[in-house]
């Protein structure tokens, strides 16, 4: 017992003084009372991110959607098609009626528009036959989508599949068949649907809105001023940069089956997306060249159409670390694209940014005497450890709602992302600029009302598309 008392005193002492834990220093250091001199703790202006973005409300700082924010995409009219298990039709109908009303309220409360109607199609859920249940879901989904094709003009159809309470391959069937019929879809497990609370309903409402907006505007993304909100000022401060999110798509055996490059302008507005068919487990020089030609041509036309500055800089975000061969191929592909388009190599810039989610590093902050996550926008500049990088930082890119944590007794343990960058131009970027741009684009994560994702918008969209192709779905892309 005496030993336990001593341990508690030591723990209390540490907890009262610890700021950041760096178990990755050159010498074993578990707890430090201040940031080591080779590290620099900084706070981005994006800590107050609501001051830096805009929607259709004209209010500053930007209110969250449920506080009066109005999405740039405008209100939508939605018809939900529920594909539900036949567990007793009257009972299921009552559950869906109750939860649809909750969704309808959250949809309106978040100024997303209106869920004007819904319909239900039942499938047979055979507990002992997963394969048959999967086929039942697929057939009923197709019927449900086709039957909803005669709705009034302007009403967007969104299928919501309430799946069996186990994770099976029916997910792939739903995404594949819905995509084939030109629809984005939502999937929720039966148990989760029955237990759906207000927060889950709000998240699902935001999912439905964004997916429906993209579904209806896939060939005219350039005409939108943004999906939900956009940056009030360009992320780079000049409006001369385009941001590319890049992620590989893999099959179930982990083999590369292609890659997606998603393009946003300096304000975080979605311009287009490019799919690169690949057979190797890294991007080839030829594929990189084709991607950059597409990006620069599309971005230049977009800038001319919008009355913006023509881009002279490309920030290429990679989800995960780049291997040396990938880096070489990307840079050579970029150089070849400049020659192909007749662009001046001395003017054009390329910044490669690796966003690392899986690592052993941690960053902590103190809040009312407790150890918790740091604020959104706080980051630590770290020394560069290799000749491949020009800068490195640990970045807290996840918004932490301390008020909600305190009220509901929640315990969040979100890791920061590690950002590494390399500049390939005569105008060298710095880590502060790279981090601020990344946080700016992270402030556009609007899928969740609580903004929990840690990836920037271009990477999230590229990642989502890559996940679809991994399960055999060919998403509809801009022409």
CSV table of C-alpha atoms in Angstrom, one decimal:
chain,number,residue,atom,x,y,z
A,1,UNK,CA,0.0,0.0,0.0
A,2,UNK,CA,2.9,2.3,0.8
A,3,UNK,CA,4.3,1.7,-2.6
A,4,UNK,CA,1.0,2.6,-4.2
A,5,UNK,CA,0.9,5.9,-2.3
A,6,UNK,CA,4.4,6.7,-3.5
A,7,UNK,CA,3.4,5.9,-7.1
A,8,UNK,CA,0.3,8.1,-6.9
A,9,UNK,CA,2.4,11.0,-5.6
A,10,UNK,CA,4.9,10.6,-8.5
A,11,UNK,CA,2.0,10.3,-11.0
A,12,UNK,CA,0.4,13.5,-9.5
A,13,UNK,CA,3.7,15.3,-9.7
A,14,UNK,CA,4.1,14.3,-13.4
A,15,UNK,CA,0.5,15.1,-14.3
A,16,UNK,CA,0.9,18.6,-12.8
A,17,UNK,CA,3.9,19.5,-14.8
A,18,UNK,CA,3.8,17.5,-18.1
A,19,UNK,CA,3.2,19.4,-21.3
A,20,UNK,CA,4.3,17.1,-24.1
A,21,UNK,CA,5.4,13.5,-24.2
A,22,UNK,CA,8.2,12.7,-26.7
A,23,UNK,CA,9.1,9.0,-26.5
A,24,UNK,CA,10.9,9.3,-29.8
A,25,UNK,CA,13.9,11.5,-28.9
A,26,UNK,CA,17.4,10.3,-29.6
A,27,UNK,CA,17.8,9.5,-25.9
A,28,UNK,CA,15.1,7.8,-23.9
A,29,UNK,CA,12.9,10.6,-22.4
A,30,UNK,CA,9.5,9.6,-21.2
A,31,UNK,CA,8.3,12.9,-19.6
A,32,UNK,CA,9.4,16.4,-20.2
A,33,UNK,CA,8.4,19.5,-18.4
A,34,UNK,CA,8.8,21.8,-21.4
A,35,UNK,CA,9.4,21.5,-25.1
A,36,UNK,CA,13.1,20.5,-25.8
A,37,UNK,CA,15.1,23.3,-27.3
A,38,UNK,CA,15.3,21.6,-30.6
A,39,UNK,CA,11.5,21.7,-30.8
A,40,UNK,CA,9.2,24.7,-31.2
A,41,UNK,CA,5.7,24.8,-29.9
A,42,UNK,CA,3.5,27.1,-32.0
A,43,UNK,CA,-0.2,28.0,-32.4
A,44,UNK,CA,-1.6,28.6,-35.8
A,45,UNK,CA,-4.2,31.3,-36.6
A,46,UNK,CA,-6.4,28.4,-37.4
A,47,UNK,CA,-7.0,27.9,-33.8
A,48,UNK,CA,-9.8,30.3,-34.3
A,49,UNK,CA,-10.8,28.7,-37.6
A,50,UNK,CA,-14.4,30.0,-37.6
A,51,UNK,CA,-13.0,33.5,-38.3
A,52,UNK,CA,-11.3,32.3,-41.5
A,53,UNK,CA,-14.2,30.5,-43.3
A,54,UNK,CA,-17.4,31.6,-44.8
A,55,UNK,CA,-20.8,30.2,-45.8
A,56,UNK,CA,-24.1,31.7,-47.1
A,57,UNK,CA,-25.1,33.3,-43.7
A,58,UNK,CA,-22.6,36.2,-43.9
A,59,UNK,CA,-22.1,35.8,-40.1
A,60,UNK,CA,-18.7,36.2,-38.5
A,61,UNK,CA,-17.3,34.1,-36.9
A,62,UNK,CA,-18.9,31.3,-38.9
A,63,UNK,CA,-21.7,29.6,-36.9
A,64,UNK,CA,-21.8,25.9,-37.0
A,65,UNK,CA,-24.7,24.6,-39.1
A,66,UNK,CA,-26.9,24.0,-36.2
A,67,UNK,CA,-26.2,27.5,-34.9
A,68,UNK,CA,-27.4,29.3,-38.0
A,69,UNK,CA,-24.8,28.4,-40.6
A,70,UNK,CA,-26.1,28.1,-44.2
A,71,UNK,CA,-24.2,25.7,-46.6
A,72,UNK,CA,-22.9,27.2,-49.8
A,73,UNK,CA,-24.4,24.4,-51.8
A,74,UNK,CA,-27.9,25.6,-50.9
A,75,UNK,CA,-30.8,23.7,-49.4
A,76,UNK,CA,-31.7,20.3,-50.9
A,77,UNK,CA,-35.0,18.5,-51.1
A,78,UNK,CA,-34.4,14.8,-50.2
A,79,UNK,CA,-36.4,11.6,-50.6
A,80,UNK,CA,-35.0,8.8,-48.6
A,81,UNK,CA,-35.4,5.3,-49.8
A,82,UNK,CA,-35.1,2.9,-46.8
A,83,UNK,CA,-34.1,-0.7,-47.7
A,84,UNK,CA,-34.9,-2.4,-44.4
A,85,UNK,CA,-35.0,-6.0,-43.0
A,86,UNK,CA,-38.4,-7.6,-42.6
A,87,UNK,CA,-38.4,-8.2,-38.9
A,88,UNK,CA,-42.1,-7.6,-38.6
A,89,UNK,CA,-43.3,-4.9,-40.9
A,90,UNK,CA,-45.4,-2.9,-38.5
A,91,UNK,CA,-42.6,-2.8,-36.0
A,92,UNK,CA,-40.0,-1.8,-38.6
A,93,UNK,CA,-42.3,0.8,-40.0
A,94,UNK,CA,-42.8,2.4,-36.6
A,95,UNK,CA,-39.0,2.4,-36.0
A,96,UNK,CA,-38.3,4.0,-39.4
A,97,UNK,CA,-41.1,6.6,-38.9
A,98,UNK,CA,-39.6,7.6,-35.6
A,99,UNK,CA,-36.0,7.8,-36.8
A,100,UNK,CA,-36.9,9.5,-40.0
A,101,UNK,CA,-38.6,12.2,-38.0
A,102,UNK,CA,-35.4,12.6,-36.0
A,103,UNK,CA,-33.4,12.8,-39.2
A,104,UNK,CA,-35.8,15.3,-40.7
A,105,UNK,CA,-35.5,17.5,-37.7
A,106,UNK,CA,-31.7,17.4,-37.7
A,107,UNK,CA,-31.6,18.0,-41.5
A,108,UNK,CA,-33.7,21.1,-41.1
A,109,UNK,CA,-32.0,22.2,-37.9
A,110,UNK,CA,-28.6,22.2,-39.7
A,111,UNK,CA,-30.1,24.3,-42.6
A,112,UNK,CA,-29.4,21.5,-45.1
A,113,UNK,CA,-32.9,21.7,-46.7
A,114,UNK,CA,-35.8,19.3,-46.2
A,115,UNK,CA,-36.4,15.6,-46.2
A,116,UNK,CA,-39.7,15.9,-48.0
A,117,UNK,CA,-40.7,12.2,-48.1
A,118,UNK,CA,-39.5,8.6,-47.6
A,119,UNK,CA,-40.4,5.2,-48.8
A,120,UNK,CA,-39.6,1.7,-47.5
A,121,UNK,CA,-38.7,-1.5,-49.3
A,122,UNK,CA,-38.3,-4.7,-47.3
A,123,UNK,CA,-35.8,-7.5,-47.8
A,124,UNK,CA,-35.7,-10.9,-46.2
A,125,UNK,CA,-33.0,-11.2,-43.5
A,126,UNK,CA,-32.1,-14.9,-43.2
A,127,UNK,CA,-29.9,-15.2,-40.1
A,128,UNK,CA,-28.4,-18.5,-41.1
A,129,UNK,CA,-27.8,-17.7,-44.7
A,130,UNK,CA,-25.5,-14.6,-45.2
A,131,UNK,CA,-25.2,-15.2,-48.9
A,132,UNK,CA,-28.9,-15.3,-49.5
A,133,UNK,CA,-29.5,-12.2,-47.3
A,134,UNK,CA,-26.8,-10.4,-49.3
A,135,UNK,CA,-28.5,-11.2,-52.6
A,136,UNK,CA,-31.9,-10.1,-51.2
A,137,UNK,CA,-30.5,-6.7,-50.2
A,138,UNK,CA,-29.0,-6.2,-53.7
A,139,UNK,CA,-32.2,-7.1,-55.5
A,140,UNK,CA,-34.4,-5.0,-53.3
A,141,UNK,CA,-32.1,-2.0,-53.5
A,142,UNK,CA,-32.2,-2.0,-57.3
A,143,UNK,CA,-36.0,-2.2,-57.3
A,144,UNK,CA,-36.2,0.6,-54.7
A,145,UNK,CA,-34.0,3.0,-56.7
A,146,UNK,CA,-35.8,2.3,-60.0
A,147,UNK,CA,-39.3,2.7,-58.4
A,148,UNK,CA,-38.2,6.2,-57.1
A,149,UNK,CA,-37.3,7.6,-60.5
A,150,UNK,CA,-40.7,9.3,-61.0
A,151,UNK,CA,-40.4,11.8,-58.2
A,152,UNK,CA,-40.9,15.5,-58.8
A,153,UNK,CA,-38.1,17.5,-60.4
A,154,UNK,CA,-35.6,18.8,-57.9
A,155,UNK,CA,-36.1,16.1,-55.3
A,156,UNK,CA,-32.9,14.1,-54.8
A,157,UNK,CA,-33.2,10.3,-54.1
A,158,UNK,CA,-30.8,8.9,-51.5
A,159,UNK,CA,-30.9,5.2,-50.6
A,160,UNK,CA,-30.4,4.3,-47.0
A,161,UNK,CA,-29.7,0.6,-46.5
A,162,UNK,CA,-30.4,-0.6,-43.0
A,163,UNK,CA,-28.1,-3.7,-43.0
A,164,UNK,CA,-28.0,-6.8,-40.8
A,165,UNK,CA,-26.2,-6.4,-37.5
A,166,UNK,CA,-23.1,-8.0,-38.9
A,167,UNK,CA,-20.5,-6.7,-41.3
A,168,UNK,CA,-20.7,-8.6,-44.5
A,169,UNK,CA,-20.0,-8.1,-48.1
A,170,UNK,CA,-23.4,-6.6,-48.7
A,171,UNK,CA,-21.7,-3.2,-48.2
A,172,UNK,CA,-19.9,-3.7,-51.4
A,173,UNK,CA,-23.0,-4.7,-53.3
A,174,UNK,CA,-24.9,-1.6,-52.0
A,175,UNK,CA,-22.2,0.8,-53.0
A,176,UNK,CA,-21.6,-0.9,-56.4
A,177,UNK,CA,-25.3,-1.1,-57.4
A,178,UNK,CA,-26.2,2.4,-56.2
A,179,UNK,CA,-23.2,3.8,-58.0
A,180,UNK,CA,-24.1,1.9,-61.2
A,181,UNK,CA,-27.6,3.6,-61.0
A,182,UNK,CA,-26.1,7.0,-60.5
A,183,UNK,CA,-26.8,7.2,-56.7
A,184,UNK,CA,-24.7,7.8,-53.6
A,185,UNK,CA,-25.9,5.6,-50.7
A,186,UNK,CA,-25.8,5.4,-47.0
A,187,UNK,CA,-25.5,2.2,-44.9
A,188,UNK,CA,-26.3,1.8,-41.2
A,189,UNK,CA,-26.5,-1.4,-39.2
A,190,UNK,CA,-30.0,-2.3,-37.8
A,191,UNK,CA,-28.9,-2.1,-34.2
A,192,UNK,CA,-27.3,1.3,-34.7
A,193,UNK,CA,-30.3,2.6,-36.5
A,194,UNK,CA,-32.6,1.5,-33.7
A,195,UNK,CA,-30.3,3.1,-31.1
A,196,UNK,CA,-29.7,6.3,-33.2
A,197,UNK,CA,-29.5,9.4,-31.0
A,198,UNK,CA,-29.5,13.1,-31.9
A,199,UNK,CA,-25.7,13.3,-32.6
A,200,UNK,CA,-25.7,10.2,-34.8
A,201,UNK,CA,-28.7,11.6,-36.7
A,202,UNK,CA,-26.9,14.9,-37.2
A,203,UNK,CA,-23.9,13.1,-38.6
A,204,UNK,CA,-26.0,11.0,-40.9
A,205,UNK,CA,-27.9,14.1,-42.0
A,206,UNK,CA,-24.6,15.8,-43.0
A,207,UNK,CA,-23.5,12.7,-44.8
A,208,UNK,CA,-26.7,12.6,-46.8
A,209,UNK,CA,-26.5,16.3,-47.7
A,210,UNK,CA,-22.9,16.2,-48.9
A,211,UNK,CA,-23.3,13.0,-50.8
A,212,UNK,CA,-26.5,14.2,-52.5
A,213,UNK,CA,-24.9,17.5,-53.4
A,214,UNK,CA,-21.9,15.8,-55.1
A,215,UNK,CA,-24.3,13.3,-56.7
A,216,UNK,CA,-26.3,16.1,-58.3
A,217,UNK,CA,-23.4,18.3,-59.3
A,218,UNK,CA,-20.7,15.8,-60.3
A,219,UNK,CA,-20.4,17.3,-63.8
A,220,UNK,CA,-20.6,20.9,-62.7
A,221,UNK,CA,-18.5,21.1,-59.6
A,222,UNK,CA,-16.7,24.1,-60.9
A,223,UNK,CA,-20.0,26.1,-60.8
A,224,UNK,CA,-20.3,25.6,-57.0
A,225,UNK,CA,-18.8,28.3,-54.7
A,226,UNK,CA,-18.2,25.4,-52.3
A,227,UNK,CA,-20.0,22.5,-50.8
A,228,UNK,CA,-20.8,23.6,-47.3
A,229,UNK,CA,-18.4,26.4,-46.5
A,230,UNK,CA,-15.1,27.6,-48.0
A,231,UNK,CA,-12.1,29.7,-46.9
A,232,UNK,CA,-12.8,33.4,-46.7
A,233,UNK,CA,-9.2,34.0,-47.9
A,234,UNK,CA,-6.9,31.8,-49.9
A,235,UNK,CA,-5.0,29.2,-47.8
A,236,UNK,CA,-1.6,30.3,-49.3
A,237,UNK,CA,-2.4,34.0,-48.8
A,238,UNK,CA,-1.9,34.7,-52.5
A,239,UNK,CA,-4.5,32.6,-54.4
A,240,UNK,CA,-1.8,31.0,-56.6
A,241,UNK,CA,-1.8,27.5,-55.3
A,242,UNK,CA,-3.8,24.3,-56.1
A,243,UNK,CA,-4.0,21.5,-53.6
A,244,UNK,CA,-4.0,17.8,-54.6
A,245,UNK,CA,-5.0,14.9,-52.4
A,246,UNK,CA,-3.4,11.7,-53.5
A,247,UNK,CA,-4.2,8.1,-52.3
A,248,UNK,CA,-3.8,4.7,-53.7
A,249,UNK,CA,-6.7,2.3,-54.2
A,250,UNK,CA,-6.0,-1.4,-53.3
A,251,UNK,CA,-7.9,-4.6,-53.8
A,252,UNK,CA,-8.7,-7.0,-50.9
A,253,UNK,CA,-5.3,-8.6,-51.2
A,254,UNK,CA,-3.6,-5.2,-50.8
A,255,UNK,CA,-2.5,-4.9,-54.4
A,256,UNK,CA,-2.5,-1.5,-56.1
A,257,UNK,CA,-5.4,-1.1,-58.5
A,258,UNK,CA,-5.0,2.6,-59.2
A,259,UNK,CA,-4.8,6.0,-57.6
A,260,UNK,CA,-6.9,9.1,-57.2
A,261,UNK,CA,-5.7,12.7,-57.3
A,262,UNK,CA,-8.3,15.2,-56.1
A,263,UNK,CA,-7.9,18.9,-56.9
A,264,UNK,CA,-9.0,21.9,-54.8
A,265,UNK,CA,-8.3,25.6,-55.4
A,266,UNK,CA,-6.8,28.0,-52.9
A,267,UNK,CA,-10.2,28.5,-51.3
A,268,UNK,CA,-10.8,24.8,-50.8
A,269,UNK,CA,-13.3,24.6,-53.5
A,270,UNK,CA,-13.5,21.2,-55.3
A,271,UNK,CA,-12.4,21.5,-58.9
A,272,UNK,CA,-12.1,17.9,-60.2
A,273,UNK,CA,-10.7,14.5,-59.6
A,274,UNK,CA,-8.4,12.3,-61.7
A,275,UNK,CA,-8.1,8.5,-61.6
A,276,UNK,CA,-4.8,7.0,-62.6
A,277,UNK,CA,-4.8,3.2,-63.5
A,278,UNK,CA,-1.7,1.6,-62.0
A,279,UNK,CA,-0.4,-1.9,-61.9
A,280,UNK,CA,2.6,-1.4,-59.7
A,281,UNK,CA,2.7,-0.6,-56.0
A,282,UNK,CA,4.0,2.9,-56.5
A,283,UNK,CA,3.2,5.8,-58.9
A,284,UNK,CA,5.2,5.7,-62.1
A,285,UNK,CA,6.8,8.7,-63.8
A,286,UNK,CA,4.4,8.4,-66.7
A,287,UNK,CA,1.3,8.3,-64.4
A,288,UNK,CA,2.7,11.3,-62.4
A,289,UNK,CA,3.2,13.2,-65.7
A,290,UNK,CA,-0.3,12.6,-66.8
A,291,UNK,CA,-1.8,13.6,-63.5
A,292,UNK,CA,0.1,16.9,-63.4
A,293,UNK,CA,-0.8,17.7,-67.0
A,294,UNK,CA,-4.5,17.2,-66.1
A,295,UNK,CA,-4.2,19.2,-62.9
A,296,UNK,CA,-2.4,22.2,-64.4
A,297,UNK,CA,-4.7,22.3,-67.4
A,298,UNK,CA,-7.9,22.0,-65.4
A,299,UNK,CA,-6.7,24.4,-62.7
A,300,UNK,CA,-5.7,27.0,-65.3
A,301,UNK,CA,-9.1,26.9,-67.1
A,302,UNK,CA,-10.8,27.0,-63.7
A,303,UNK,CA,-8.9,30.1,-62.7
A,304,UNK,CA,-9.6,31.8,-65.9
A,305,UNK,CA,-13.3,31.0,-65.6
A,306,UNK,CA,-13.5,32.2,-62.0
A,307,UNK,CA,-11.3,35.3,-62.6
A,308,UNK,CA,-8.6,34.0,-60.3
A,309,UNK,CA,-4.8,34.1,-60.6
A,310,UNK,CA,-3.3,31.3,-62.6
A,311,UNK,CA,-1.7,28.7,-60.4
A,312,UNK,CA,2.1,28.8,-60.1
A,313,UNK,CA,2.4,26.3,-57.2
A,314,UNK,CA,1.1,22.8,-56.6
A,315,UNK,CA,0.9,21.2,-53.1
A,316,UNK,CA,0.7,17.5,-53.4
A,317,UNK,CA,-0.6,15.7,-50.3
A,318,UNK,CA,0.2,12.0,-49.9
A,319,UNK,CA,-1.8,9.9,-47.3
A,320,UNK,CA,1.2,8.2,-45.7
A,321,UNK,CA,5.0,8.3,-46.3
A,322,UNK,CA,6.5,8.5,-49.8
A,323,UNK,CA,9.1,6.0,-50.7
A,324,UNK,CA,12.3,7.3,-52.5
A,325,UNK,CA,11.2,5.9,-55.9
A,326,UNK,CA,7.8,7.5,-55.6
A,327,UNK,CA,9.3,10.8,-54.8
A,328,UNK,CA,11.7,10.6,-57.8
A,329,UNK,CA,8.9,9.7,-60.1
A,330,UNK,CA,6.5,12.4,-58.9
A,331,UNK,CA,9.2,15.1,-59.3
A,332,UNK,CA,10.2,13.9,-62.7
A,333,UNK,CA,6.6,13.6,-63.8
A,334,UNK,CA,6.0,17.2,-62.6
A,335,UNK,CA,9.0,18.5,-64.6
A,336,UNK,CA,7.8,16.6,-67.7
A,337,UNK,CA,4.3,18.1,-67.4
A,338,UNK,CA,5.8,21.6,-67.3
A,339,UNK,CA,7.6,20.9,-70.5
A,340,UNK,CA,4.5,19.4,-72.1
A,341,UNK,CA,2.5,22.5,-71.3
A,342,UNK,CA,5.2,25.0,-72.1
A,343,UNK,CA,5.4,26.3,-68.5
A,344,UNK,CA,8.4,28.0,-67.0
A,345,UNK,CA,10.2,25.7,-64.6
A,346,UNK,CA,11.6,28.7,-62.7
A,347,UNK,CA,8.2,30.0,-61.9
A,348,UNK,CA,6.3,26.8,-61.1
A,349,UNK,CA,6.7,25.2,-57.7
A,350,UNK,CA,6.0,21.8,-56.2
A,351,UNK,CA,5.7,21.0,-52.5
A,352,UNK,CA,5.4,17.3,-51.6
A,353,UNK,CA,3.6,16.9,-48.2
A,354,UNK,CA,3.4,13.5,-46.5
A,355,UNK,CA,0.6,13.2,-43.9
A,356,UNK,CA,1.4,10.4,-41.4
A,357,UNK,CA,-1.4,9.2,-39.3
A,358,UNK,CA,0.3,6.0,-37.9
A,359,UNK,CA,3.2,6.8,-35.7
A,360,UNK,CA,4.2,6.5,-32.0
A,361,UNK,CA,4.4,10.2,-31.3
A,362,UNK,CA,2.0,12.0,-28.9
A,363,UNK,CA,1.2,15.5,-28.0
A,364,UNK,CA,-0.7,16.5,-24.9
A,365,UNK,CA,-2.1,19.7,-23.4
A,366,UNK,CA,-3.3,20.6,-19.9
A,367,UNK,CA,-6.9,21.6,-19.4
A,368,UNK,CA,-8.1,22.5,-15.8
A,369,UNK,CA,-5.4,20.3,-14.3
A,370,UNK,CA,-6.1,17.3,-16.5
A,371,UNK,CA,-4.0,15.9,-19.4
A,372,UNK,CA,-6.1,16.1,-22.6
A,373,UNK,CA,-5.7,16.7,-26.3
A,374,UNK,CA,-4.1,20.0,-27.5
A,375,UNK,CA,-6.3,22.6,-29.2
A,376,UNK,CA,-7.0,22.5,-32.9
A,377,UNK,CA,-4.2,24.5,-34.5
A,378,UNK,CA,-1.4,23.8,-32.0
A,379,UNK,CA,1.7,22.2,-33.5
A,380,UNK,CA,5.3,21.3,-32.7
A,381,UNK,CA,8.0,22.0,-35.2
A,382,UNK,CA,10.5,19.1,-35.0
A,383,UNK,CA,14.1,18.8,-36.4
A,384,UNK,CA,14.5,17.2,-39.8
A,385,UNK,CA,16.0,13.7,-39.6
A,386,UNK,CA,16.8,13.0,-43.3
A,387,UNK,CA,17.9,14.6,-46.4
A,388,UNK,CA,14.5,14.0,-48.0
A,389,UNK,CA,12.6,16.6,-46.0
A,390,UNK,CA,12.7,20.4,-45.6
A,391,UNK,CA,10.5,20.5,-42.6
A,392,UNK,CA,8.6,18.3,-40.1
A,393,UNK,CA,5.9,19.0,-37.5
A,394,UNK,CA,3.4,17.3,-35.2
A,395,UNK,CA,0.0,18.9,-35.8
A,396,UNK,CA,-3.2,18.9,-33.8
A,397,UNK,CA,-5.7,19.0,-36.7
A,398,UNK,CA,-8.8,17.6,-34.8
A,399,UNK,CA,-11.2,20.0,-33.3
A,400,UNK,CA,-11.7,19.3,-29.6
A,401,UNK,CA,-15.0,20.5,-28.1
A,402,UNK,CA,-13.9,21.0,-24.4
A,403,UNK,CA,-17.4,22.2,-23.4
A,404,UNK,CA,-18.9,19.0,-24.7
A,405,UNK,CA,-16.2,16.9,-23.1
A,406,UNK,CA,-16.9,18.5,-19.7
A,407,UNK,CA,-20.7,18.3,-20.0
A,408,UNK,CA,-20.8,14.7,-21.1
A,409,UNK,CA,-17.7,13.3,-19.4
A,410,UNK,CA,-16.1,12.3,-22.7
A,411,UNK,CA,-12.5,11.1,-23.0
A,412,UNK,CA,-10.9,11.8,-26.4
A,413,UNK,CA,-7.4,10.5,-27.2
A,414,UNK,CA,-6.7,11.7,-30.7
A,415,UNK,CA,-3.2,11.5,-32.1
A,416,UNK,CA,-1.7,14.4,-34.0
A,417,UNK,CA,-0.7,13.9,-37.6
A,418,UNK,CA,2.9,14.2,-38.5
A,419,UNK,CA,3.5,16.4,-41.5
A,420,UNK,CA,6.7,16.2,-43.5
A,421,UNK,CA,7.3,18.4,-46.6
A,422,UNK,CA,9.9,18.9,-49.3
A,423,UNK,CA,10.0,21.9,-51.7
A,424,UNK,CA,11.1,21.5,-55.3
A,425,UNK,CA,11.5,25.1,-56.5
A,426,UNK,CA,13.7,28.2,-56.1
A,427,UNK,CA,11.0,29.7,-53.8
A,428,UNK,CA,11.4,27.4,-50.7
A,429,UNK,CA,8.3,27.0,-48.5
A,430,UNK,CA,8.6,26.8,-44.8
A,431,UNK,CA,7.0,24.4,-42.3
A,432,UNK,CA,4.8,27.2,-40.8
A,433,UNK,CA,3.3,27.9,-44.2
A,434,UNK,CA,2.7,24.2,-44.9
A,435,UNK,CA,1.0,23.6,-41.6
A,436,UNK,CA,-1.2,26.7,-41.8
A,437,UNK,CA,-2.3,25.6,-45.3
A,438,UNK,CA,-3.1,22.1,-44.1
A,439,UNK,CA,-5.1,23.3,-41.1
A,440,UNK,CA,-7.0,25.7,-43.4
A,441,UNK,CA,-8.1,22.8,-45.6
A,442,UNK,CA,-8.8,20.7,-42.5
A,443,UNK,CA,-11.2,23.4,-41.4
A,444,UNK,CA,-13.4,22.3,-44.4
A,445,UNK,CA,-14.2,18.9,-43.0
A,446,UNK,CA,-18.0,19.1,-42.8
A,447,UNK,CA,-19.1,15.5,-42.8
A,448,UNK,CA,-19.3,15.5,-39.0
A,449,UNK,CA,-21.0,18.3,-37.1
A,450,UNK,CA,-18.3,17.9,-34.5
A,451,UNK,CA,-15.4,18.1,-37.1
A,452,UNK,CA,-13.6,15.0,-35.8
A,453,UNK,CA,-11.7,14.0,-39.0
A,454,UNK,CA,-8.0,14.9,-39.0
A,455,UNK,CA,-7.3,14.8,-42.7
A,456,UNK,CA,-7.6,17.9,-45.0
A,457,UNK,CA,-10.4,18.0,-47.5
A,458,UNK,CA,-8.5,16.9,-50.6
A,459,UNK,CA,-7.1,13.8,-48.7
A,460,UNK,CA,-10.4,12.8,-47.3
A,461,UNK,CA,-12.1,12.9,-50.7
A,462,UNK,CA,-9.2,11.0,-52.3
A,463,UNK,CA,-9.2,8.5,-49.5
A,464,UNK,CA,-13.0,7.9,-49.8
A,465,UNK,CA,-12.7,7.3,-53.5
A,466,UNK,CA,-9.8,4.9,-53.1
A,467,UNK,CA,-11.9,2.9,-50.5
A,468,UNK,CA,-14.7,2.6,-53.1
A,469,UNK,CA,-12.5,1.1,-55.8
A,470,UNK,CA,-11.0,-1.2,-53.2
A,471,UNK,CA,-14.3,-3.0,-53.0
A,472,UNK,CA,-14.9,-3.0,-56.7
A,473,UNK,CA,-17.0,0.2,-57.0
A,474,UNK,CA,-16.3,2.5,-60.0
A,475,UNK,CA,-17.4,5.9,-58.8
A,476,UNK,CA,-18.8,8.4,-61.3
A,477,UNK,CA,-16.2,11.1,-61.9
A,478,UNK,CA,-16.3,14.5,-63.6
A,479,UNK,CA,-16.0,14.3,-67.4
